[in-house]
């Protein structure tokens, strides 16, 4: 009787790898939006955006998702702050313009002498 040779280790079909969830988006675009619209939030947004891949590759899938969500949230907050600021500036100029127009009657017209 001959003994059959079995290779050491596992055969290709025996290895079962655990299924990794897909990597969440890094939301770097939202971090760039934070630079454009309200730069103080951009530091934190880029920091969270840069953490997504290292956390995901080490197996901290929940941490990677939280970092991705945080980068997106900070970008949206910076856009909201910018929008509120722009609306406030428009309202401010509108009030100033309305105040000037309502007081136009009280301005004295000045006549300048001519030197002819």
Short mmCIF file of the N, C-alpha and C atoms (twelve columns), coordinates in Angstrom:
data_MODEL
# 
_entry.id   MODEL 
# 
loop_
_atom_site.group_PDB 
_atom_site.id 
_atom_site.type_symbol 
_atom_site.label_atom_id 
_atom_site.label_alt_id 
_atom_site.label_comp_id 
_atom_site.label_asym_id 
_atom_site.label_seq_id 
_atom_site.Cartn_x 
_atom_site.Cartn_y 
_atom_site.Cartn_z 
_atom_site.pdbx_PDB_model_num 
ATOM 1   N N  . UNK A 1   0.825   -1.141  0.000   1 
ATOM 2   C CA . UNK A 1   0.000   0.000   0.000   1 
ATOM 3   C C  . UNK A 1   0.892   1.234   0.000   1 
ATOM 4   N N  . UNK A 2   0.545   2.148   -0.898  1 
ATOM 5   C CA . UNK A 2   1.335   3.368   -0.990  1 
ATOM 6   C C  . UNK A 2   0.605   4.504   -0.287  1 
ATOM 7   N N  . UNK A 3   1.364   5.321   0.281   1 
ATOM 8   C CA . UNK A 3   0.796   6.458   1.009   1 
ATOM 9   C C  . UNK A 3   0.747   7.663   0.067   1 
ATOM 10  N N  . UNK A 4   -0.408  8.333   0.019   1 
ATOM 11  C CA . UNK A 4   -0.534  9.483   -0.862  1 
ATOM 12  C C  . UNK A 4   0.040   10.718  -0.198  1 
ATOM 13  N N  . UNK A 5   0.656   11.534  -1.016  1 
ATOM 14  C CA . UNK A 5   1.299   12.747  -0.514  1 
ATOM 15  C C  . UNK A 5   0.258   13.851  -0.382  1 
ATOM 16  N N  . UNK A 6   0.210   14.492  0.779   1 
ATOM 17  C CA . UNK A 6   -0.668  15.631  1.041   1 
ATOM 18  C C  . UNK A 6   0.218   16.855  1.244   1 
ATOM 19  N N  . UNK A 7   -0.006  17.934  0.485   1 
ATOM 20  C CA . UNK A 7   0.819   19.126  0.693   1 
ATOM 21  C C  . UNK A 7   0.503   19.757  2.051   1 
ATOM 22  N N  . UNK A 8   1.512   20.367  2.610   1 
ATOM 23  C CA . UNK A 8   1.346   21.011  3.915   1 
ATOM 24  C C  . UNK A 8   0.502   22.270  3.768   1 
ATOM 25  N N  . UNK A 9   -0.198  22.630  4.808   1 
ATOM 26  C CA . UNK A 9   -1.003  23.851  4.784   1 
ATOM 27  C C  . UNK A 9   -2.398  23.567  4.273   1 
ATOM 28  N N  . UNK A 10  -2.995  24.584  3.783   1 
ATOM 29  C CA . UNK A 10  -4.369  24.484  3.299   1 
ATOM 30  C C  . UNK A 10  -4.390  24.550  1.786   1 
ATOM 31  N N  . UNK A 11  -5.378  23.919  1.232   1 
ATOM 32  C CA . UNK A 11  -5.537  24.046  -0.208  1 
ATOM 33  C C  . UNK A 11  -6.296  25.338  -0.501  1 
ATOM 34  N N  . UNK A 12  -6.335  25.701  -1.738  1 
ATOM 35  C CA . UNK A 12  -6.927  26.983  -2.135  1 
ATOM 36  C C  . UNK A 12  -8.391  27.094  -1.733  1 
ATOM 37  N N  . UNK A 13  -9.137  26.061  -1.834  1 
ATOM 38  C CA . UNK A 13  -10.557 26.107  -1.535  1 
ATOM 39  C C  . UNK A 13  -10.871 26.123  -0.049  1 
ATOM 40  N N  . UNK A 14  -9.922  25.742  0.801   1 
ATOM 41  C CA . UNK A 14  -10.179 25.655  2.237   1 
ATOM 42  C C  . UNK A 14  -10.119 27.008  2.944   1 
ATOM 43  N N  . UNK A 15  -9.407  27.956  2.366   1 
ATOM 44  C CA . UNK A 15  -9.195  29.229  3.042   1 
ATOM 45  C C  . UNK A 15  -10.456 30.089  2.882   1 
ATOM 46  N N  . UNK A 16  -10.991 30.486  4.010   1 
ATOM 47  C CA . UNK A 16  -12.167 31.344  3.997   1 
ATOM 48  C C  . UNK A 16  -11.779 32.656  4.656   1 
ATOM 49  N N  . UNK A 17  -11.792 33.708  3.843   1 
ATOM 50  C CA . UNK A 17  -11.441 35.022  4.355   1 
ATOM 51  C C  . UNK A 17  -12.716 35.698  4.865   1 
ATOM 52  N N  . UNK A 18  -12.607 36.389  6.000   1 
ATOM 53  C CA . UNK A 18  -13.786 37.118  6.463   1 
ATOM 54  C C  . UNK A 18  -14.129 38.237  5.473   1 
ATOM 55  N N  . UNK A 19  -15.381 38.458  5.292   1 
ATOM 56  C CA . UNK A 19  -15.835 39.472  4.342   1 
ATOM 57  C C  . UNK A 19  -15.670 40.864  4.946   1 
ATOM 58  N N  . UNK A 20  -14.909 41.718  4.260   1 
ATOM 59  C CA . UNK A 20  -14.709 43.096  4.709   1 
ATOM 60  C C  . UNK A 20  -15.805 43.970  4.118   1 
ATOM 61  N N  . UNK A 21  -16.337 44.864  4.907   1 
ATOM 62  C CA . UNK A 21  -17.271 45.831  4.309   1 
ATOM 63  C C  . UNK A 21  -16.504 46.790  3.404   1 
ATOM 64  N N  . UNK A 22  -17.217 47.385  2.480   1 
ATOM 65  C CA . UNK A 22  -16.554 48.327  1.581   1 
ATOM 66  C C  . UNK A 22  -16.102 49.553  2.364   1 
ATOM 67  N N  . UNK A 23  -15.016 50.136  1.891   1 
ATOM 68  C CA . UNK A 23  -14.472 51.305  2.578   1 
ATOM 69  C C  . UNK A 23  -15.413 52.490  2.378   1 
ATOM 70  N N  . UNK A 24  -15.731 53.198  3.450   1 
ATOM 71  C CA . UNK A 24  -16.586 54.380  3.288   1 
ATOM 72  C C  . UNK A 24  -15.843 55.468  2.531   1 
ATOM 73  N N  . UNK A 25  -16.565 56.383  1.922   1 
ATOM 74  C CA . UNK A 25  -15.889 57.469  1.198   1 
ATOM 75  C C  . UNK A 25  -15.104 58.343  2.165   1 
ATOM 76  N N  . UNK A 26  -13.984 58.864  1.697   1 
ATOM 77  C CA . UNK A 26  -13.152 59.705  2.558   1 
ATOM 78  C C  . UNK A 26  -13.703 61.112  2.683   1 
ATOM 79  N N  . UNK A 27  -14.584 61.514  1.803   1 
ATOM 80  C CA . UNK A 27  -15.213 62.838  1.827   1 
ATOM 81  C C  . UNK A 27  -14.191 63.967  1.816   1 
ATOM 82  N N  . UNK A 28  -13.167 63.803  1.017   1 
ATOM 83  C CA . UNK A 28  -12.161 64.846  0.877   1 
ATOM 84  C C  . UNK A 28  -12.748 66.080  0.204   1 
ATOM 85  N N  . UNK A 29  -13.733 65.883  -0.650  1 
ATOM 86  C CA . UNK A 29  -14.391 67.016  -1.289  1 
ATOM 87  C C  . UNK A 29  -15.072 67.927  -0.287  1 
ATOM 88  N N  . UNK A 30  -15.676 67.325  0.736   1 
ATOM 89  C CA . UNK A 30  -16.301 68.141  1.779   1 
ATOM 90  C C  . UNK A 30  -15.236 68.870  2.591   1 
ATOM 91  N N  . UNK A 31  -14.071 68.259  2.754   1 
ATOM 92  C CA . UNK A 31  -12.980 68.936  3.461   1 
ATOM 93  C C  . UNK A 31  -12.478 70.134  2.649   1 
ATOM 94  N N  . UNK A 32  -12.430 69.977  1.329   1 
ATOM 95  C CA . UNK A 32  -12.040 71.100  0.462   1 
ATOM 96  C C  . UNK A 32  -13.102 72.194  0.540   1 
ATOM 97  N N  . UNK A 33  -14.367 71.796  0.596   1 
ATOM 98  C CA . UNK A 33  -15.440 72.790  0.748   1 
ATOM 99  C C  . UNK A 33  -15.279 73.551  2.058   1 
ATOM 100 N N  . UNK A 34  -14.812 72.862  3.095   1 
ATOM 101 C CA . UNK A 34  -14.586 73.536  4.374   1 
ATOM 102 C C  . UNK A 34  -13.491 74.588  4.241   1 
ATOM 103 N N  . UNK A 35  -12.465 74.329  3.424   1 
ATOM 104 C CA . UNK A 35  -11.416 75.328  3.199   1 
ATOM 105 C C  . UNK A 35  -12.008 76.548  2.503   1 
ATOM 106 N N  . UNK A 36  -12.821 76.304  1.502   1 
ATOM 107 C CA . UNK A 36  -13.355 77.403  0.705   1 
ATOM 108 C C  . UNK A 36  -14.359 78.256  1.463   1 
ATOM 109 N N  . UNK A 37  -15.195 77.630  2.268   1 
ATOM 110 C CA . UNK A 37  -16.301 78.356  2.872   1 
ATOM 111 C C  . UNK A 37  -16.057 78.795  4.308   1 
ATOM 112 N N  . UNK A 38  -15.379 78.004  5.108   1 
ATOM 113 C CA . UNK A 38  -15.095 78.402  6.499   1 
ATOM 114 C C  . UNK A 38  -13.854 77.635  6.944   1 
ATOM 115 N N  . UNK A 39  -12.690 78.216  6.713   1 
ATOM 116 C CA . UNK A 39  -11.422 77.501  6.861   1 
ATOM 117 C C  . UNK A 39  -11.115 76.971  8.261   1 
ATOM 118 N N  . UNK A 40  -11.605 77.560  9.362   1 
ATOM 119 C CA . UNK A 40  -11.242 76.967  10.653  1 
ATOM 120 C C  . UNK A 40  -11.725 75.518  10.824  1 
ATOM 121 N N  . UNK A 41  -12.798 75.148  10.163  1 
ATOM 122 C CA . UNK A 41  -13.268 73.765  10.255  1 
ATOM 123 C C  . UNK A 41  -12.496 72.824  9.341   1 
ATOM 124 N N  . UNK A 42  -11.733 73.364  8.408   1 
ATOM 125 C CA . UNK A 42  -11.032 72.538  7.433   1 
ATOM 126 C C  . UNK A 42  -9.952  71.665  8.066   1 
ATOM 127 N N  . UNK A 43  -9.308  72.152  9.110   1 
ATOM 128 C CA . UNK A 43  -8.258  71.354  9.760   1 
ATOM 129 C C  . UNK A 43  -8.828  70.045  10.289  1 
ATOM 130 N N  . UNK A 44  -9.926  70.148  10.977  1 
ATOM 131 C CA . UNK A 44  -10.557 68.953  11.528  1 
ATOM 132 C C  . UNK A 44  -11.148 68.080  10.423  1 
ATOM 133 N N  . UNK A 45  -11.729 68.702  9.397   1 
ATOM 134 C CA . UNK A 45  -12.323 67.938  8.302   1 
ATOM 135 C C  . UNK A 45  -11.258 67.125  7.565   1 
ATOM 136 N N  . UNK A 46  -10.113 67.725  7.284   1 
ATOM 137 C CA . UNK A 46  -9.037  66.990  6.619   1 
ATOM 138 C C  . UNK A 46  -8.460  65.903  7.524   1 
ATOM 139 N N  . UNK A 47  -8.394  66.172  8.803   1 
ATOM 140 C CA . UNK A 47  -7.896  65.174  9.740   1 
ATOM 141 C C  . UNK A 47  -8.798  63.940  9.743   1 
ATOM 142 N N  . UNK A 48  -10.094 64.156  9.800   1 
ATOM 143 C CA . UNK A 48  -11.025 63.027  9.787   1 
ATOM 144 C C  . UNK A 48  -11.015 62.321  8.434   1 
ATOM 145 N N  . UNK A 49  -10.887 63.082  7.377   1 
ATOM 146 C CA . UNK A 49  -10.835 62.492  6.047   1 
ATOM 147 C C  . UNK A 49  -9.606  61.597  5.878   1 
ATOM 148 N N  . UNK A 50  -8.494  62.012  6.450   1 
ATOM 149 C CA . UNK A 50  -7.256  61.234  6.340   1 
ATOM 150 C C  . UNK A 50  -7.268  59.993  7.223   1 
ATOM 151 N N  . UNK A 51  -8.141  59.930  8.211   1 
ATOM 152 C CA . UNK A 51  -8.206  58.774  9.107   1 
ATOM 153 C C  . UNK A 51  -8.999  57.611  8.536   1 
ATOM 154 N N  . UNK A 52  -9.790  57.842  7.501   1 
ATOM 155 C CA . UNK A 52  -10.711 56.810  7.021   1 
ATOM 156 C C  . UNK A 52  -9.955  55.557  6.568   1 
ATOM 157 N N  . UNK A 53  -8.991  55.689  5.663   1 
ATOM 158 C CA . UNK A 53  -8.293  54.513  5.156   1 
ATOM 159 C C  . UNK A 53  -7.498  53.766  6.230   1 
ATOM 160 N N  . UNK A 54  -6.704  54.460  7.063   1 
ATOM 161 C CA . UNK A 54  -5.972  53.708  8.087   1 
ATOM 162 C C  . UNK A 54  -6.900  52.951  9.046   1 
ATOM 163 N N  . UNK A 55  -7.996  53.561  9.428   1 
ATOM 164 C CA . UNK A 55  -8.929  52.860  10.322  1 
ATOM 165 C C  . UNK A 55  -9.558  51.665  9.626   1 
ATOM 166 N N  . UNK A 56  -9.944  51.838  8.385   1 
ATOM 167 C CA . UNK A 56  -10.577 50.749  7.646   1 
ATOM 168 C C  . UNK A 56  -9.593  49.603  7.418   1 
ATOM 169 N N  . UNK A 57  -8.332  49.930  7.092   1 
ATOM 170 C CA . UNK A 57  -7.347  48.879  6.804   1 
ATOM 171 C C  . UNK A 57  -6.944  48.099  8.057   1 
ATOM 172 N N  . UNK A 58  -7.060  48.712  9.224   1 
ATOM 173 C CA . UNK A 58  -6.738  47.983  10.456  1 
ATOM 174 C C  . UNK A 58  -7.933  47.219  11.010  1 
ATOM 175 N N  . UNK A 59  -9.080  47.344  10.358  1 
ATOM 176 C CA . UNK A 59  -10.238 46.576  10.782  1 
ATOM 177 C C  . UNK A 59  -11.236 47.344  11.623  1 
ATOM 178 N N  . UNK A 60  -10.973 48.609  11.891  1 
ATOM 179 C CA . UNK A 60  -11.913 49.419  12.662  1 
ATOM 180 C C  . UNK A 60  -12.907 50.047  11.684  1 
ATOM 181 N N  . UNK A 61  -13.861 49.226  11.251  1 
ATOM 182 C CA . UNK A 61  -14.810 49.667  10.226  1 
ATOM 183 C C  . UNK A 61  -15.765 50.730  10.758  1 
ATOM 184 N N  . UNK A 62  -16.171 50.590  11.989  1 
ATOM 185 C CA . UNK A 62  -17.065 51.590  12.586  1 
ATOM 186 C C  . UNK A 62  -16.346 52.930  12.757  1 
ATOM 187 N N  . UNK A 63  -15.088 52.880  13.181  1 
ATOM 188 C CA . UNK A 63  -14.307 54.109  13.321  1 
ATOM 189 C C  . UNK A 63  -14.092 54.796  11.983  1 
ATOM 190 N N  . UNK A 64  -13.866 54.002  10.929  1 
ATOM 191 C CA . UNK A 64  -13.699 54.571  9.593   1 
ATOM 192 C C  . UNK A 64  -14.988 55.246  9.134   1 
ATOM 193 N N  . UNK A 65  -16.117 54.608  9.423   1 
ATOM 194 C CA . UNK A 65  -17.401 55.206  9.039   1 
ATOM 195 C C  . UNK A 65  -17.661 56.489  9.821   1 
ATOM 196 N N  . UNK A 66  -17.315 56.492  11.118  1 
ATOM 197 C CA . UNK A 66  -17.489 57.703  11.925  1 
ATOM 198 C C  . UNK A 66  -16.606 58.836  11.405  1 
ATOM 199 N N  . UNK A 67  -15.365 58.536  11.046  1 
ATOM 200 C CA . UNK A 67  -14.454 59.560  10.522  1 
ATOM 201 C C  . UNK A 67  -14.975 60.106  9.197   1 
ATOM 202 N N  . UNK A 68  -15.501 59.231  8.354   1 
ATOM 203 C CA . UNK A 68  -16.071 59.668  7.084   1 
ATOM 204 C C  . UNK A 68  -17.276 60.572  7.308   1 
ATOM 205 N N  . UNK A 69  -18.150 60.163  8.207   1 
ATOM 206 C CA . UNK A 69  -19.337 60.967  8.505   1 
ATOM 207 C C  . UNK A 69  -18.970 62.314  9.114   1 
ATOM 208 N N  . UNK A 70  -17.942 62.329  9.956   1 
ATOM 209 C CA . UNK A 70  -17.519 63.574  10.599  1 
ATOM 210 C C  . UNK A 70  -16.935 64.553  9.582   1 
ATOM 211 N N  . UNK A 71  -16.141 64.050  8.637   1 
ATOM 212 C CA . UNK A 71  -15.576 64.921  7.597   1 
ATOM 213 C C  . UNK A 71  -16.701 65.530  6.752   1 
ATOM 214 N N  . UNK A 72  -17.697 64.719  6.430   1 
ATOM 215 C CA . UNK A 72  -18.830 65.219  5.649   1 
ATOM 216 C C  . UNK A 72  -19.634 66.245  6.443   1 
ATOM 217 N N  . UNK A 73  -19.839 65.961  7.728   1 
ATOM 218 C CA . UNK A 73  -20.609 66.878  8.567   1 
ATOM 219 C C  . UNK A 73  -19.908 68.224  8.703   1 
ATOM 220 N N  . UNK A 74  -18.597 68.223  8.882   1 
ATOM 221 C CA . UNK A 74  -17.859 69.473  9.021   1 
ATOM 222 C C  . UNK A 74  -17.886 70.288  7.731   1 
ATOM 223 N N  . UNK A 75  -17.826 69.620  6.584   1 
ATOM 224 C CA . UNK A 75  -17.935 70.324  5.311   1 
ATOM 225 C C  . UNK A 75  -19.301 70.970  5.145   1 
ATOM 226 N N  . UNK A 76  -20.342 70.244  5.533   1 
ATOM 227 C CA . UNK A 76  -21.698 70.801  5.433   1 
ATOM 228 C C  . UNK A 76  -21.901 71.954  6.415   1 
ATOM 229 N N  . UNK A 77  -21.331 71.840  7.603   1 
ATOM 230 C CA . UNK A 77  -21.443 72.937  8.580   1 
ATOM 231 C C  . UNK A 77  -20.755 74.187  8.055   1 
ATOM 232 N N  . UNK A 78  -19.576 74.023  7.451   1 
ATOM 233 C CA . UNK A 78  -18.877 75.196  6.904   1 
ATOM 234 C C  . UNK A 78  -19.682 75.835  5.785   1 
ATOM 235 N N  . UNK A 79  -20.331 75.030  4.954   1 
ATOM 236 C CA . UNK A 79  -21.178 75.578  3.895   1 
ATOM 237 C C  . UNK A 79  -22.376 76.314  4.487   1 
ATOM 238 N N  . UNK A 80  -22.952 75.779  5.541   1 
ATOM 239 C CA . UNK A 80  -24.085 76.424  6.202   1 
ATOM 240 C C  . UNK A 80  -23.666 77.747  6.848   1 
ATOM 241 N N  . UNK A 81  -22.515 77.771  7.495   1 
ATOM 242 C CA . UNK A 81  -22.020 79.015  8.102   1 
ATOM 243 C C  . UNK A 81  -21.806 80.074  7.032   1 
ATOM 244 N N  . UNK A 82  -21.230 79.676  5.885   1 
ATOM 245 C CA . UNK A 82  -21.009 80.613  4.791   1 
ATOM 246 C C  . UNK A 82  -22.334 81.160  4.269   1 
ATOM 247 N N  . UNK A 83  -23.313 80.284  4.093   1 
ATOM 248 C CA . UNK A 83  -24.625 80.724  3.585   1 
ATOM 249 C C  . UNK A 83  -25.291 81.698  4.553   1 
ATOM 250 N N  . UNK A 84  -25.221 81.407  5.847   1 
ATOM 251 C CA . UNK A 84  -25.797 82.305  6.853   1 
ATOM 252 C C  . UNK A 84  -25.091 83.655  6.822   1 
ATOM 253 N N  . UNK A 85  -23.767 83.640  6.679   1 
ATOM 254 C CA . UNK A 85  -22.999 84.882  6.617   1 
ATOM 255 C C  . UNK A 85  -23.389 85.716  5.398   1 
ATOM 256 N N  . UNK A 86  -23.528 85.072  4.247   1 
ATOM 257 C CA . UNK A 86  -23.885 85.789  3.026   1 
ATOM 258 C C  . UNK A 86  -25.281 86.396  3.150   1 
ATOM 259 N N  . UNK A 87  -26.230 85.643  3.698   1 
ATOM 260 C CA . UNK A 87  -27.584 86.167  3.892   1 
ATOM 261 C C  . UNK A 87  -27.554 87.352  4.861   1 
ATOM 262 N N  . UNK A 88  -26.766 87.254  5.918   1 
ATOM 263 C CA . UNK A 88  -26.660 88.354  6.883   1 
ATOM 264 C C  . UNK A 88  -26.067 89.601  6.234   1 
ATOM 265 N N  . UNK A 89  -25.068 89.431  5.391   1 
ATOM 266 C CA . UNK A 89  -24.462 90.577  4.700   1 
ATOM 267 C C  . UNK A 89  -25.474 91.216  3.758   1 
ATOM 268 N N  . UNK A 90  -26.228 90.415  3.017   1 
ATOM 269 C CA . UNK A 90  -27.233 90.957  2.106   1 
ATOM 270 C C  . UNK A 90  -28.304 91.718  2.884   1 
ATOM 271 N N  . UNK A 91  -28.755 91.163  3.996   1 
ATOM 272 C CA . UNK A 91  -29.757 91.849  4.824   1 
ATOM 273 C C  . UNK A 91  -29.185 93.140  5.384   1 
ATOM 274 N N  . UNK A 92  -27.947 93.115  5.845   1 
ATOM 275 C CA . UNK A 92  -27.304 94.310  6.390   1 
ATOM 276 C C  . UNK A 92  -27.236 95.418  5.343   1 
ATOM 277 N N  . UNK A 93  -26.768 95.096  4.141   1 
ATOM 278 C CA . UNK A 93  -26.695 96.103  3.086   1 
ATOM 279 C C  . UNK A 93  -28.085 96.582  2.676   1 
ATOM 280 N N  . UNK A 94  -29.053 95.691  2.691   1 
ATOM 281 C CA . UNK A 94  -30.425 96.101  2.380   1 
ATOM 282 C C  . UNK A 94  -30.961 97.087  3.395   1 
ATOM 283 N N  . UNK A 95  -30.690 96.858  4.683   1 
ATOM 284 C CA . UNK A 95  -31.133 97.774  5.737   1 
ATOM 285 C C  . UNK A 95  -30.434 99.116  5.595   1 
ATOM 286 N N  . UNK A 96  -29.148 99.106  5.345   1 
ATOM 287 C CA . UNK A 96  -28.400 100.352 5.167   1 
ATOM 288 C C  . UNK A 96  -28.938 101.120 3.956   1 
ATOM 289 N N  . UNK A 97  -29.175 100.434 2.853   1 
ATOM 290 C CA . UNK A 97  -29.686 101.077 1.649   1 
ATOM 291 C C  . UNK A 97  -31.077 101.663 1.894   1 
ATOM 292 N N  . UNK A 98  -31.929 100.915 2.596   1 
ATOM 293 C CA . UNK A 98  -33.272 101.418 2.907   1 
ATOM 294 C C  . UNK A 98  -33.207 102.632 3.829   1 
ATOM 295 N N  . UNK A 99  -32.307 102.633 4.801   1 
ATOM 296 C CA . UNK A 99  -32.166 103.770 5.708   1 
ATOM 297 C C  . UNK A 99  -31.687 105.003 4.960   1 
ATOM 298 N N  . UNK A 100 -30.759 104.836 4.046   1 
ATOM 299 C CA . UNK A 100 -30.266 105.968 3.274   1 
ATOM 300 C C  . UNK A 100 -31.365 106.512 2.374   1 
ATOM 301 N N  . UNK A 101 -32.118 105.636 1.734   1 
ATOM 302 C CA . UNK A 101 -33.198 106.101 0.853   1 
ATOM 303 C C  . UNK A 101 -34.315 106.797 1.624   1 
ATOM 304 N N  . UNK A 102 -34.611 106.325 2.829   1 
ATOM 305 C CA . UNK A 102 -35.686 106.955 3.597   1 
ATOM 306 C C  . UNK A 102 -35.283 108.331 4.123   1 
ATOM 307 N N  . UNK A 103 -33.990 108.603 4.246   1 
ATOM 308 C CA . UNK A 103 -33.519 109.891 4.744   1 
ATOM 309 C C  . UNK A 103 -33.004 110.804 3.639   1 
ATOM 310 N N  . UNK A 104 -33.304 110.497 2.400   1 
ATOM 311 C CA . UNK A 104 -32.822 111.330 1.299   1 
ATOM 312 C C  . UNK A 104 -33.433 112.734 1.343   1 
ATOM 313 N N  . UNK A 105 -34.639 112.853 1.854   1 
ATOM 314 C CA . UNK A 105 -35.283 114.168 1.908   1 
ATOM 315 C C  . UNK A 105 -34.590 115.103 2.893   1 
ATOM 316 N N  . UNK A 106 -33.998 114.565 3.919   1 
ATOM 317 C CA . UNK A 106 -33.401 115.408 4.948   1 
ATOM 318 C C  . UNK A 106 -32.028 115.954 4.562   1 
ATOM 319 N N  . UNK A 107 -31.439 115.420 3.495   1 
ATOM 320 C CA . UNK A 107 -30.145 115.946 3.061   1 
ATOM 321 C C  . UNK A 107 -30.352 117.278 2.356   1 
ATOM 322 N N  . UNK A 108 -29.523 118.239 2.703   1 
ATOM 323 C CA . UNK A 108 -29.595 119.540 2.042   1 
ATOM 324 C C  . UNK A 108 -28.847 119.466 0.726   1 
ATOM 325 N N  . UNK A 109 -29.425 120.090 -0.257  1 
ATOM 326 C CA . UNK A 109 -28.695 120.110 -1.509  1 
ATOM 327 C C  . UNK A 109 -27.695 121.266 -1.429  1 
ATOM 328 N N  . UNK A 110 -26.543 121.007 -1.810  1 
ATOM 329 C CA . UNK A 110 -25.487 122.005 -1.734  1 
ATOM 330 C C  . UNK A 110 -25.219 122.539 -3.120  1 
ATOM 331 N N  . UNK A 111 -25.193 123.862 -3.212  1 
ATOM 332 C CA . UNK A 111 -24.826 124.463 -4.486  1 
ATOM 333 C C  . UNK A 111 -23.421 125.007 -4.344  1 
ATOM 334 N N  . UNK A 112 -22.636 124.695 -5.292  1 
ATOM 335 C CA . UNK A 112 -21.253 125.142 -5.283  1 
ATOM 336 C C  . UNK A 112 -21.123 126.365 -6.162  1 
ATOM 337 N N  . UNK A 113 -20.387 127.335 -5.714  1 
ATOM 338 C CA . UNK A 113 -20.218 128.540 -6.550  1 
ATOM 339 C C  . UNK A 113 -19.385 128.226 -7.779  1 
ATOM 340 N N  . UNK A 114 -19.702 128.915 -8.818  1 
ATOM 341 C CA . UNK A 114 -18.913 128.743 -10.030 1 
ATOM 342 C C  . UNK A 114 -17.906 129.867 -10.104 1 
ATOM 343 N N  . UNK A 115 -16.800 129.602 -10.632 1 
ATOM 344 C CA . UNK A 115 -15.749 130.603 -10.743 1 
ATOM 345 C C  . UNK A 115 -15.540 131.001 -12.199 1 
ATOM 346 N N  . UNK A 116 -16.516 131.763 -12.733 1 
ATOM 347 C CA . UNK A 116 -16.393 132.239 -14.109 1 
ATOM 348 C C  . UNK A 116 -16.320 133.700 -14.143 1 
# 
